[in-house]
Amino acid sequence: MLNVGFGNWVPARRVAAIVNPNSAPIRRLRDDARAEHRLVDATCGRKTRSVIVLDSNQIILSAIQSDTVAQRFGALKDKGGDRPEGEDT
């Protein structure tokens, strides 16, 4: 499981991308997901600092910097725990 901040976790093997929320395409992706009820806001009322895209097409908003979330994801992958499908370590 990948910690996305404030007691919120997502399954690491479902993570397709971890991106910065400031670009226009990501804002459109977030708006579309909200309209289609695929958006999960895990910011606990704080500023969105990363957007996590799952393979199920759900979008997770996190208040943790995207670099920090990516480091946590990399640490999970290096440990061999809950690693993404198809990856051999």
PDB file of N, CA and C in Angstrom:
ATOM      1  N   MET A   1       0.846  -1.182   0.000  1.00  0.00           N
ATOM      2  CA  MET A   1       0.000   0.000   0.000  1.00  0.00           C
ATOM      3  C   MET A   1       0.889   1.242   0.000  1.00  0.00           C
ATOM      4  N   LEU A   2       0.439   2.259  -0.700  1.00  0.00           N
ATOM      5  CA  LEU A   2       1.176   3.506  -0.847  1.00  0.00           C
ATOM      6  C   LEU A   2       0.494   4.594  -0.022  1.00  0.00           C
ATOM      7  N   ASN A   3       1.245   5.203   0.882  1.00  0.00           N
ATOM      8  CA  ASN A   3       0.726   6.273   1.730  1.00  0.00           C
ATOM      9  C   ASN A   3       0.672   7.564   0.910  1.00  0.00           C
ATOM     10  N   VAL A   4      -0.530   8.136   0.761  1.00  0.00           N
ATOM     11  CA  VAL A   4      -0.690   9.387   0.022  1.00  0.00           C
ATOM     12  C   VAL A   4      -0.987  10.549   0.966  1.00  0.00           C
ATOM     13  N   GLY A   5      -0.789  10.313   2.260  1.00  0.00           N
ATOM     14  CA  GLY A   5      -0.880  11.391   3.241  1.00  0.00           C
ATOM     15  C   GLY A   5      -2.143  11.374   4.068  1.00  0.00           C
ATOM     16  N   PHE A   6      -1.991  11.796   5.323  1.00  0.00           N
ATOM     17  CA  PHE A   6      -3.093  12.002   6.253  1.00  0.00           C
ATOM     18  C   PHE A   6      -3.945  10.749   6.464  1.00  0.00           C
ATOM     19  N   GLY A   7      -3.266   9.609   6.557  1.00  0.00           N
ATOM     20  CA  GLY A   7      -3.966   8.356   6.824  1.00  0.00           C
ATOM     21  C   GLY A   7      -4.651   7.744   5.619  1.00  0.00           C
ATOM     22  N   ASN A   8      -4.343   8.232   4.433  1.00  0.00           N
ATOM     23  CA  ASN A   8      -4.941   7.715   3.200  1.00  0.00           C
ATOM     24  C   ASN A   8      -3.926   6.854   2.465  1.00  0.00           C
ATOM     25  N   TRP A   9      -4.393   5.700   1.981  1.00  0.00           N
ATOM     26  CA  TRP A   9      -3.539   4.735   1.311  1.00  0.00           C
ATOM     27  C   TRP A   9      -4.190   4.281   0.015  1.00  0.00           C
ATOM     28  N   VAL A  10      -3.368   3.977  -0.979  1.00  0.00           N
ATOM     29  CA  VAL A  10      -3.858   3.384  -2.222  1.00  0.00           C
ATOM     30  C   VAL A  10      -3.017   2.145  -2.520  1.00  0.00           C
ATOM     31  N   PRO A  11      -3.573   1.163  -3.205  1.00  0.00           N
ATOM     32  CA  PRO A  11      -2.776  -0.017  -3.558  1.00  0.00           C
ATOM     33  C   PRO A  11      -1.699   0.360  -4.577  1.00  0.00           C
ATOM     34  N   ALA A  12      -0.448   0.138  -4.236  1.00  0.00           N
ATOM     35  CA  ALA A  12       0.673   0.538  -5.097  1.00  0.00           C
ATOM     36  C   ALA A  12       0.612  -0.144  -6.457  1.00  0.00           C
ATOM     37  N   ARG A  13       0.138  -1.372  -6.497  1.00  0.00           N
ATOM     38  CA  ARG A  13       0.114  -2.075  -7.785  1.00  0.00           C
ATOM     39  C   ARG A  13      -0.911  -1.485  -8.750  1.00  0.00           C
ATOM     40  N   ARG A  14      -1.806  -0.636  -8.273  1.00  0.00           N
ATOM     41  CA  ARG A  14      -2.822  -0.010  -9.139  1.00  0.00           C
ATOM     42  C   ARG A  14      -2.382   1.350  -9.679  1.00  0.00           C
ATOM     43  N   VAL A  15      -1.254   1.886  -9.185  1.00  0.00           N
ATOM     44  CA  VAL A  15      -0.791   3.220  -9.585  1.00  0.00           C
ATOM     45  C   VAL A  15      -0.256   3.179 -11.013  1.00  0.00           C
ATOM     46  N   ALA A  16      -0.831   4.019 -11.861  1.00  0.00           N
ATOM     47  CA  ALA A  16      -0.383   4.126 -13.246  1.00  0.00           C
ATOM     48  C   ALA A  16       0.533   5.336 -13.427  1.00  0.00           C
ATOM     49  N   ALA A  17       0.253   6.439 -12.674  1.00  0.00           N
ATOM     50  CA  ALA A  17       1.061   7.653 -12.814  1.00  0.00           C
ATOM     51  C   ALA A  17       0.933   8.515 -11.564  1.00  0.00           C
ATOM     52  N   ILE A  18       2.007   9.239 -11.279  1.00  0.00           N
ATOM     53  CA  ILE A  18       2.030  10.235 -10.205  1.00  0.00           C
ATOM     54  C   ILE A  18       2.501  11.521 -10.863  1.00  0.00           C
ATOM     55  N   VAL A  19       1.631  12.536 -10.902  1.00  0.00           N
ATOM     56  CA  VAL A  19       1.935  13.745 -11.669  1.00  0.00           C
ATOM     57  C   VAL A  19       1.694  15.011 -10.850  1.00  0.00           C
ATOM     58  N   ASN A  20       2.307  16.083 -11.326  1.00  0.00           N
ATOM     59  CA  ASN A  20       2.138  17.405 -10.749  1.00  0.00           C
ATOM     60  C   ASN A  20       0.784  17.965 -11.209  1.00  0.00           C
ATOM     61  N   PRO A  21       0.016  18.598 -10.319  1.00  0.00           N
ATOM     62  CA  PRO A  21      -1.344  19.027 -10.672  1.00  0.00           C
ATOM     63  C   PRO A  21      -1.443  20.354 -11.415  1.00  0.00           C
ATOM     64  N   ASN A  22      -0.329  20.995 -11.737  1.00  0.00           N
ATOM     65  CA  ASN A  22      -0.387  22.367 -12.238  1.00  0.00           C
ATOM     66  C   ASN A  22      -0.569  22.527 -13.740  1.00  0.00           C
ATOM     67  N   SER A  23      -0.433  21.472 -14.519  1.00  0.00           N
ATOM     68  CA  SER A  23      -0.571  21.624 -15.966  1.00  0.00           C
ATOM     69  C   SER A  23      -2.045  21.613 -16.371  1.00  0.00           C
ATOM     70  N   ALA A  24      -2.331  22.248 -17.490  1.00  0.00           N
ATOM     71  CA  ALA A  24      -3.708  22.323 -17.981  1.00  0.00           C
ATOM     72  C   ALA A  24      -4.302  20.943 -18.286  1.00  0.00           C
ATOM     73  N   PRO A  25      -3.558  20.018 -18.908  1.00  0.00           N
ATOM     74  CA  PRO A  25      -4.149  18.701 -19.177  1.00  0.00           C
ATOM     75  C   PRO A  25      -4.526  17.953 -17.893  1.00  0.00           C
ATOM     76  N   ILE A  26      -3.726  18.089 -16.862  1.00  0.00           N
ATOM     77  CA  ILE A  26      -4.033  17.421 -15.594  1.00  0.00           C
ATOM     78  C   ILE A  26      -5.242  18.066 -14.940  1.00  0.00           C
ATOM     79  N   ARG A  27      -5.375  19.370 -15.057  1.00  0.00           N
ATOM     80  CA  ARG A  27      -6.577  20.041 -14.515  1.00  0.00           C
ATOM     81  C   ARG A  27      -7.828  19.565 -15.242  1.00  0.00           C
ATOM     82  N   ARG A  28      -7.739  19.395 -16.555  1.00  0.00           N
ATOM     83  CA  ARG A  28      -8.885  18.873 -17.317  1.00  0.00           C
ATOM     84  C   ARG A  28      -9.193  17.439 -16.904  1.00  0.00           C
ATOM     85  N   LEU A  29      -8.150  16.636 -16.721  1.00  0.00           N
ATOM     86  CA  LEU A  29      -8.328  15.257 -16.273  1.00  0.00           C
ATOM     87  C   LEU A  29      -9.043  15.226 -14.923  1.00  0.00           C
ATOM     88  N   ARG A  30      -8.625  16.093 -14.012  1.00  0.00           N
ATOM     89  CA  ARG A  30      -9.247  16.177 -12.688  1.00  0.00           C
ATOM     90  C   ARG A  30     -10.703  16.618 -12.801  1.00  0.00           C
ATOM     91  N   ASP A  31     -10.978  17.615 -13.607  1.00  0.00           N
ATOM     92  CA  ASP A  31     -12.355  18.104 -13.780  1.00  0.00           C
ATOM     93  C   ASP A  31     -13.254  17.032 -14.393  1.00  0.00           C
ATOM     94  N   ASP A  32     -12.739  16.323 -15.385  1.00  0.00           N
ATOM     95  CA  ASP A  32     -13.515  15.235 -16.012  1.00  0.00           C
ATOM     96  C   ASP A  32     -13.799  14.131 -15.004  1.00  0.00           C
ATOM     97  N   ALA A  33     -12.795  13.781 -14.207  1.00  0.00           N
ATOM     98  CA  ALA A  33     -12.976  12.731 -13.198  1.00  0.00           C
ATOM     99  C   ALA A  33     -14.015  13.146 -12.160  1.00  0.00           C
ATOM    100  N   ARG A  34     -14.000  14.409 -11.776  1.00  0.00           N
ATOM    101  CA  ARG A  34     -14.990  14.900 -10.803  1.00  0.00           C
ATOM    102  C   ARG A  34     -16.396  14.793 -11.386  1.00  0.00           C
ATOM    103  N   ALA A  35     -16.552  15.175 -12.644  1.00  0.00           N
ATOM    104  CA  ALA A  35     -17.870  15.128 -13.284  1.00  0.00           C
ATOM    105  C   ALA A  35     -18.372  13.693 -13.427  1.00  0.00           C
ATOM    106  N   GLU A  36     -17.440  12.738 -13.600  1.00  0.00           N
ATOM    107  CA  GLU A  36     -17.813  11.339 -13.781  1.00  0.00           C
ATOM    108  C   GLU A  36     -17.758  10.536 -12.484  1.00  0.00           C
ATOM    109  N   HIS A  37     -17.575  11.214 -11.360  1.00  0.00           N
ATOM    110  CA  HIS A  37     -17.531  10.587 -10.026  1.00  0.00           C
ATOM    111  C   HIS A  37     -16.413   9.551  -9.904  1.00  0.00           C
ATOM    112  N   ARG A  38     -15.250   9.858 -10.504  1.00  0.00           N
ATOM    113  CA  ARG A  38     -14.077   8.997 -10.410  1.00  0.00           C
ATOM    114  C   ARG A  38     -12.974   9.640  -9.581  1.00  0.00           C
ATOM    115  N   LEU A  39     -13.268  10.783  -8.953  1.00  0.00           N
ATOM    116  CA  LEU A  39     -12.268  11.554  -8.223  1.00  0.00           C
ATOM    117  C   LEU A  39     -12.349  11.264  -6.733  1.00  0.00           C
ATOM    118  N   VAL A  40     -11.184  11.014  -6.123  1.00  0.00           N
ATOM    119  CA  VAL A  40     -11.093  10.830  -4.674  1.00  0.00           C
ATOM    120  C   VAL A  40     -10.184  11.926  -4.151  1.00  0.00           C
ATOM    121  N   ASP A  41     -10.719  12.800  -3.305  1.00  0.00           N
ATOM    122  CA  ASP A  41      -9.954  13.899  -2.732  1.00  0.00           C
ATOM    123  C   ASP A  41      -9.395  13.459  -1.386  1.00  0.00           C
ATOM    124  N   ALA A  42      -8.090  13.183  -1.346  1.00  0.00           N
ATOM    125  CA  ALA A  42      -7.428  12.741  -0.120  1.00  0.00           C
ATOM    126  C   ALA A  42      -6.563  13.861   0.462  1.00  0.00           C
ATOM    127  N   THR A  43      -6.917  15.113   0.177  1.00  0.00           N
ATOM    128  CA  THR A  43      -6.110  16.242   0.632  1.00  0.00           C
ATOM    129  C   THR A  43      -6.470  16.713   2.036  1.00  0.00           C
ATOM    130  N   CYS A  44      -7.606  16.292   2.543  1.00  0.00           N
ATOM    131  CA  CYS A  44      -8.081  16.734   3.862  1.00  0.00           C
ATOM    132  C   CYS A  44      -8.167  18.259   3.948  1.00  0.00           C
ATOM    133  N   GLY A  45      -8.613  18.883   2.861  1.00  0.00           N
ATOM    134  CA  GLY A  45      -8.822  20.325   2.840  1.00  0.00           C
ATOM    135  C   GLY A  45      -7.580  21.146   2.542  1.00  0.00           C
ATOM    136  N   ARG A  46      -6.477  20.514   2.290  1.00  0.00           N
ATOM    137  CA  ARG A  46      -5.236  21.213   1.985  1.00  0.00           C
ATOM    138  C   ARG A  46      -5.064  21.368   0.473  1.00  0.00           C
ATOM    139  N   LYS A  47      -4.033  22.111   0.078  1.00  0.00           N
ATOM    140  CA  LYS A  47      -3.756  22.334  -1.338  1.00  0.00           C
ATOM    141  C   LYS A  47      -3.338  21.030  -2.013  1.00  0.00           C
ATOM    142  N   THR A  48      -3.838  20.806  -3.221  1.00  0.00           N
ATOM    143  CA  THR A  48      -3.461  19.621  -3.994  1.00  0.00           C
ATOM    144  C   THR A  48      -2.054  19.800  -4.532  1.00  0.00           C
ATOM    145  N   ARG A  49      -1.172  18.855  -4.181  1.00  0.00           N
ATOM    146  CA  ARG A  49       0.228  18.923  -4.610  1.00  0.00           C
ATOM    147  C   ARG A  49       0.624  17.758  -5.509  1.00  0.00           C
ATOM    148  N   SER A  50      -0.224  16.747  -5.594  1.00  0.00           N
ATOM    149  CA  SER A  50       0.035  15.661  -6.540  1.00  0.00           C
ATOM    150  C   SER A  50      -1.271  14.999  -6.949  1.00  0.00           C
ATOM    151  N   VAL A  51      -1.252  14.446  -8.135  1.00  0.00           N
ATOM    152  CA  VAL A  51      -2.401  13.724  -8.681  1.00  0.00           C
ATOM    153  C   VAL A  51      -1.916  12.313  -9.004  1.00  0.00           C
ATOM    154  N   ILE A  52      -2.635  11.332  -8.489  1.00  0.00           N
ATOM    155  CA  ILE A  52      -2.278   9.933  -8.696  1.00  0.00           C
ATOM    156  C   ILE A  52      -3.352   9.306  -9.572  1.00  0.00           C
ATOM    157  N   VAL A  53      -2.926   8.752 -10.687  1.00  0.00           N
ATOM    158  CA  VAL A  53      -3.841   8.107 -11.631  1.00  0.00           C
ATOM    159  C   VAL A  53      -3.725   6.606 -11.421  1.00  0.00           C
ATOM    160  N   LEU A  54      -4.861   5.955 -11.205  1.00  0.00           N
ATOM    161  CA  LEU A  54      -4.874   4.506 -11.012  1.00  0.00           C
ATOM    162  C   LEU A  54      -5.225   3.806 -12.324  1.00  0.00           C
ATOM    163  N   ASP A  55      -4.875   2.534 -12.416  1.00  0.00           N
ATOM    164  CA  ASP A  55      -5.176   1.777 -13.626  1.00  0.00           C
ATOM    165  C   ASP A  55      -6.672   1.561 -13.816  1.00  0.00           C
ATOM    166  N   SER A  56      -7.448   1.794 -12.770  1.00  0.00           N
ATOM    167  CA  SER A  56      -8.906   1.677 -12.850  1.00  0.00           C
ATOM    168  C   SER A  56      -9.549   2.978 -13.338  1.00  0.00           C
ATOM    169  N   ASN A  57      -8.698   3.933 -13.754  1.00  0.00           N
ATOM    170  CA  ASN A  57      -9.127   5.230 -14.266  1.00  0.00           C
ATOM    171  C   ASN A  57      -9.648   6.149 -13.172  1.00  0.00           C
ATOM    172  N   GLN A  58      -9.403   5.841 -11.919  1.00  0.00           N
ATOM    173  CA  GLN A  58      -9.737   6.738 -10.823  1.00  0.00           C
ATOM    174  C   GLN A  58      -8.597   7.721 -10.627  1.00  0.00           C
ATOM    175  N   ILE A  59      -8.939   8.900 -10.131  1.00  0.00           N
ATOM    176  CA  ILE A  59      -7.960   9.950  -9.888  1.00  0.00           C
ATOM    177  C   ILE A  59      -7.958  10.246  -8.391  1.00  0.00           C
ATOM    178  N   ILE A  60      -6.762  10.241  -7.790  1.00  0.00           N
ATOM    179  CA  ILE A  60      -6.609  10.526  -6.368  1.00  0.00           C
ATOM    180  C   ILE A  60      -5.861  11.838  -6.234  1.00  0.00           C
ATOM    181  N   LEU A  61      -6.406  12.773  -5.449  1.00  0.00           N
ATOM    182  CA  LEU A  61      -5.723  14.029  -5.158  1.00  0.00           C
ATOM    183  C   LEU A  61      -5.038  13.897  -3.809  1.00  0.00           C
ATOM    184  N   SER A  62      -3.779  14.339  -3.736  1.00  0.00           N
ATOM    185  CA  SER A  62      -3.019  14.251  -2.493  1.00  0.00           C
ATOM    186  C   SER A  62      -2.388  15.594  -2.173  1.00  0.00           C
ATOM    187  N   ALA A  63      -2.234  15.883  -0.882  1.00  0.00           N
ATOM    188  CA  ALA A  63      -1.589  17.107  -0.432  1.00  0.00           C
ATOM    189  C   ALA A  63      -0.082  16.926  -0.270  1.00  0.00           C
ATOM    190  N   ILE A  64       0.409  15.739  -0.590  1.00  0.00           N
ATOM    191  CA  ILE A  64       1.838  15.443  -0.506  1.00  0.00           C
ATOM    192  C   ILE A  64       2.465  15.726  -1.876  1.00  0.00           C
ATOM    193  N   GLN A  65       3.668  16.314  -1.881  1.00  0.00           N
ATOM    194  CA  GLN A  65       4.363  16.620  -3.140  1.00  0.00           C
ATOM    195  C   GLN A  65       4.500  15.364  -4.001  1.00  0.00           C
ATOM    196  N   SER A  66       4.388  15.525  -5.307  1.00  0.00           N
ATOM    197  CA  SER A  66       4.471  14.388  -6.213  1.00  0.00           C
ATOM    198  C   SER A  66       5.831  13.697  -6.118  1.00  0.00           C
ATOM    199  N   ASP A  67       6.910  14.443  -5.881  1.00  0.00           N
ATOM    200  CA  ASP A  67       8.235  13.829  -5.717  1.00  0.00           C
ATOM    201  C   ASP A  67       8.272  12.925  -4.492  1.00  0.00           C
ATOM    202  N   THR A  68       7.639  13.353  -3.413  1.00  0.00           N
ATOM    203  CA  THR A  68       7.608  12.568  -2.177  1.00  0.00           C
ATOM    204  C   THR A  68       6.808  11.283  -2.385  1.00  0.00           C
ATOM    205  N   VAL A  69       5.661  11.396  -3.043  1.00  0.00           N
ATOM    206  CA  VAL A  69       4.839  10.211  -3.314  1.00  0.00           C
ATOM    207  C   VAL A  69       5.616   9.256  -4.221  1.00  0.00           C
ATOM    208  N   ALA A  70       6.321   9.789  -5.214  1.00  0.00           N
ATOM    209  CA  ALA A  70       7.104   8.947  -6.119  1.00  0.00           C
ATOM    210  C   ALA A  70       8.246   8.253  -5.369  1.00  0.00           C
ATOM    211  N   GLN A  71       8.875   8.939  -4.419  1.00  0.00           N
ATOM    212  CA  GLN A  71       9.929   8.318  -3.612  1.00  0.00           C
ATOM    213  C   GLN A  71       9.358   7.188  -2.766  1.00  0.00           C
ATOM    214  N   ARG A  72       8.190   7.410  -2.180  1.00  0.00           N
ATOM    215  CA  ARG A  72       7.542   6.358  -1.389  1.00  0.00           C
ATOM    216  C   ARG A  72       7.213   5.159  -2.268  1.00  0.00           C
ATOM    217  N   PHE A  73       6.744   5.425  -3.486  1.00  0.00           N
ATOM    218  CA  PHE A  73       6.428   4.361  -4.426  1.00  0.00           C
ATOM    219  C   PHE A  73       7.695   3.586  -4.791  1.00  0.00           C
ATOM    220  N   GLY A  74       8.783   4.310  -5.061  1.00  0.00           N
ATOM    221  CA  GLY A  74      10.047   3.677  -5.388  1.00  0.00           C
ATOM    222  C   GLY A  74      10.581   2.837  -4.238  1.00  0.00           C
ATOM    223  N   ALA A  75      10.410   3.318  -3.008  1.00  0.00           N
ATOM    224  CA  ALA A  75      10.865   2.558  -1.840  1.00  0.00           C
ATOM    225  C   ALA A  75      10.081   1.259  -1.711  1.00  0.00           C
ATOM    226  N   LEU A  76       8.792   1.286  -1.988  1.00  0.00           N
ATOM    227  CA  LEU A  76       7.986   0.062  -1.959  1.00  0.00           C
ATOM    228  C   LEU A  76       8.466  -0.922  -3.016  1.00  0.00           C
ATOM    229  N   LYS A  77       8.752  -0.391  -4.191  1.00  0.00           N
ATOM    230  CA  LYS A  77       9.189  -1.238  -5.293  1.00  0.00           C
ATOM    231  C   LYS A  77      10.552  -1.869  -4.965  1.00  0.00           C
ATOM    232  N   ASP A  78      11.449  -1.082  -4.360  1.00  0.00           N
ATOM    233  CA  ASP A  78      12.772  -1.592  -4.004  1.00  0.00           C
ATOM    234  C   ASP A  78      12.706  -2.668  -2.928  1.00  0.00           C
ATOM    235  N   LYS A  79      11.757  -2.518  -1.986  1.00  0.00           N
ATOM    236  CA  LYS A  79      11.589  -3.511  -0.930  1.00  0.00           C
ATOM    237  C   LYS A  79      10.998  -4.807  -1.456  1.00  0.00           C
ATOM    238  N   GLY A  80      10.276  -4.697  -2.569  1.00  0.00           N
ATOM    239  CA  GLY A  80       9.634  -5.881  -3.138  1.00  0.00           C
ATOM    240  C   GLY A  80       8.226  -6.081  -2.606  1.00  0.00           C
ATOM    241  N   GLY A  81       7.753  -5.188  -1.767  1.00  0.00           N
ATOM    242  CA  GLY A  81       6.410  -5.310  -1.218  1.00  0.00           C
ATOM    243  C   GLY A  81       5.405  -4.579  -2.072  1.00  0.00           C
ATOM    244  N   ASP A  82       4.277  -5.215  -2.337  1.00  0.00           N
ATOM    245  CA  ASP A  82       3.167  -4.627  -3.093  1.00  0.00           C
ATOM    246  C   ASP A  82       3.654  -3.910  -4.346  1.00  0.00           C
ATOM    247  N   ARG A  83       4.526  -4.540  -5.082  1.00  0.00           N
ATOM    248  CA  ARG A  83       5.081  -3.901  -6.274  1.00  0.00           C
ATOM    249  C   ARG A  83       4.088  -3.971  -7.424  1.00  0.00           C
ATOM    250  N   PRO A  84       4.255  -3.086  -8.383  1.00  0.00           N
ATOM    251  CA  PRO A  84       3.362  -3.085  -9.532  1.00  0.00           C
ATOM    252  C   PRO A  84       3.389  -4.414 -10.268  1.00  0.00           C
ATOM    253  N   GLU A  85       2.251  -4.768 -10.851  1.00  0.00           N
ATOM    254  CA  GLU A  85       2.139  -6.043 -11.563  1.00  0.00           C
ATOM    255  C   GLU A  85       3.106  -6.080 -12.737  1.00  0.00           C
ATOM    256  N   GLY A  86       3.643  -7.260 -12.970  1.00  0.00           N
ATOM    257  CA  GLY A  86       4.515  -7.440 -14.118  1.00  0.00           C
ATOM    258  C   GLY A  86       5.955  -7.034 -13.884  1.00  0.00           C
ATOM    259  N   GLU A  87       6.277  -6.494 -12.727  1.00  0.00           N
ATOM    260  CA  GLU A  87       7.642  -6.084 -12.449  1.00  0.00           C
ATOM    261  C   GLU A  87       8.336  -7.133 -11.619  1.00  0.00           C
ATOM    262  N   ASP A  88       9.517  -7.507 -12.032  1.00  0.00           N
ATOM    263  CA  ASP A  88      10.317  -8.461 -11.281  1.00  0.00           C
ATOM    264  C   ASP A  88      11.507  -7.738 -10.686  1.00  0.00           C
ATOM    265  N   THR A  89      11.727  -7.953  -9.398  1.00  0.00           N
ATOM    266  CA  THR A  89      12.850  -7.297  -8.740  1.00  0.00           C
ATOM    267  C   THR A  89      13.746  -8.326  -8.121  1.00  0.00           C
TER     268      THR A  89
END
